Amino acid sequence: NAVNVRFDEEAQWLVLERGNLRVACNLGQGPADVEVGTGAQILLASDDSIALSGPNLKLGPDSVAVVSVGAGT
């Protein structure tokens, strides 16, 4: 599977996509909402404040989460 990377340099977030997995990182000092896809499920999170809201993942400052999306979640 190919790896796709999306980022917003100004908002300081990064999402790595491979198959149905997403690794979302917020490298900024403020919260960030990043699109990870519909039907997402959090597999790992760096803190309890990370939450899904529809297709978006809400990340706190300096946080990271691994999610699965779509089929096979």
mmCIF file of C-alpha atoms in Angstrom:
data_model
loop_
_atom_site.group_PDB
_atom_site.id
_atom_site.type_symbol
_atom_site.label_atom_id
_atom_site.label_comp_id
_atom_site.label_asym_id
_atom_site.label_seq_id
_atom_site.Cartn_x
_atom_site.Cartn_y
_atom_site.Cartn_z
ATOM 1 C CA ASN A 1 0.000 0.000 0.000
ATOM 2 C CA ALA A 2 1.114 3.500 -0.826
ATOM 3 C CA VAL A 3 1.581 6.085 1.893
ATOM 4 C CA ASN A 4 -0.127 9.442 1.518
ATOM 5 C CA VAL A 5 0.787 12.458 3.646
ATOM 6 C CA ARG A 6 -1.389 15.509 4.225
ATOM 7 C CA PHE A 7 -0.350 18.482 6.326
ATOM 8 C CA ASP A 8 -1.083 22.074 7.145
ATOM 9 C CA GLU A 9 2.159 23.891 7.906
ATOM 10 C CA GLU A 10 0.402 26.932 9.344
ATOM 11 C CA ALA A 11 -1.914 24.924 11.630
ATOM 12 C CA GLN A 12 0.946 22.505 12.382
ATOM 13 C CA TRP A 13 -0.824 19.183 11.856
ATOM 14 C CA LEU A 14 0.149 16.112 9.830
ATOM 15 C CA VAL A 15 -1.787 13.003 8.748
ATOM 16 C CA LEU A 16 -0.137 9.874 7.339
ATOM 17 C CA GLU A 17 -2.483 7.506 5.473
ATOM 18 C CA ARG A 18 -1.793 3.893 4.567
ATOM 19 C CA GLY A 19 -4.646 1.608 3.665
ATOM 20 C CA ASN A 20 -7.381 2.069 6.263
ATOM 21 C CA LEU A 21 -4.979 3.424 8.915
ATOM 22 C CA ARG A 22 -4.357 7.076 9.726
ATOM 23 C CA VAL A 23 -1.716 8.545 12.040
ATOM 24 C CA ALA A 24 -2.731 12.100 12.934
ATOM 25 C CA CYS A 25 -0.308 14.432 14.713
ATOM 26 C CA ASN A 26 -0.887 17.909 16.078
ATOM 27 C CA LEU A 27 2.512 19.539 16.477
ATOM 28 C CA GLY A 28 1.040 22.919 17.358
ATOM 29 C CA GLN A 29 0.388 24.635 20.672
ATOM 30 C CA GLY A 30 -3.374 24.905 20.055
ATOM 31 C CA PRO A 31 -6.118 22.376 19.256
ATOM 32 C CA ALA A 32 -6.602 21.086 15.704
ATOM 33 C CA ASP A 33 -9.430 19.368 13.826
ATOM 34 C CA VAL A 34 -8.241 17.103 11.020
ATOM 35 C CA GLU A 35 -10.287 15.051 8.580
ATOM 36 C CA VAL A 36 -9.582 11.320 8.866
ATOM 37 C CA GLY A 37 -12.645 9.888 7.080
ATOM 38 C CA THR A 38 -16.032 8.457 7.867
ATOM 39 C CA GLY A 39 -16.490 5.423 10.062
ATOM 40 C CA ALA A 40 -13.274 6.106 11.958
ATOM 41 C CA GLN A 41 -12.352 4.340 15.181
ATOM 42 C CA ILE A 42 -9.577 5.485 17.520
ATOM 43 C CA LEU A 43 -7.056 2.696 18.048
ATOM 44 C CA LEU A 44 -4.441 4.631 20.063
ATOM 45 C CA ALA A 45 -4.405 8.147 21.486
ATOM 46 C CA SER A 46 -1.747 10.095 23.334
ATOM 47 C CA ASP A 47 -4.329 11.583 25.717
ATOM 48 C CA ASP A 48 -7.999 11.368 26.704
ATOM 49 C CA SER A 49 -8.946 14.689 25.099
ATOM 50 C CA ILE A 50 -8.696 13.247 21.568
ATOM 51 C CA ALA A 51 -12.166 12.623 20.117
ATOM 52 C CA LEU A 52 -13.958 11.898 16.861
ATOM 53 C CA SER A 53 -16.605 14.264 15.521
ATOM 54 C CA GLY A 54 -18.020 12.814 12.310
ATOM 55 C CA PRO A 55 -15.160 12.483 9.804
ATOM 56 C CA ASN A 56 -12.934 14.786 11.874
ATOM 57 C CA LEU A 57 -10.521 14.019 14.684
ATOM 58 C CA LYS A 58 -10.138 16.630 17.409
ATOM 59 C CA LEU A 59 -6.539 16.763 18.609
ATOM 60 C CA GLY A 60 -5.215 18.734 21.540
ATOM 61 C CA PRO A 61 -1.836 20.477 21.483
ATOM 62 C CA ASP A 62 1.203 18.200 21.029
ATOM 63 C CA SER A 63 -0.913 15.067 20.545
ATOM 64 C CA VAL A 64 -1.082 12.059 18.254
ATOM 65 C CA ALA A 65 -3.660 9.382 17.435
ATOM 66 C CA VAL A 66 -3.883 6.251 15.296
ATOM 67 C CA VAL A 67 -7.287 5.554 13.756
ATOM 68 C CA SER A 68 -8.767 3.036 11.364
ATOM 69 C CA VAL A 69 -11.401 4.073 8.826
ATOM 70 C CA GLY A 70 -13.944 2.425 6.571
ATOM 71 C CA ALA A 71 -14.185 -1.339 6.129
ATOM 72 C CA GLY A 72 -12.545 -3.506 8.732
ATOM 73 C CA THR A 73 -12.957 -1.133 11.680
#
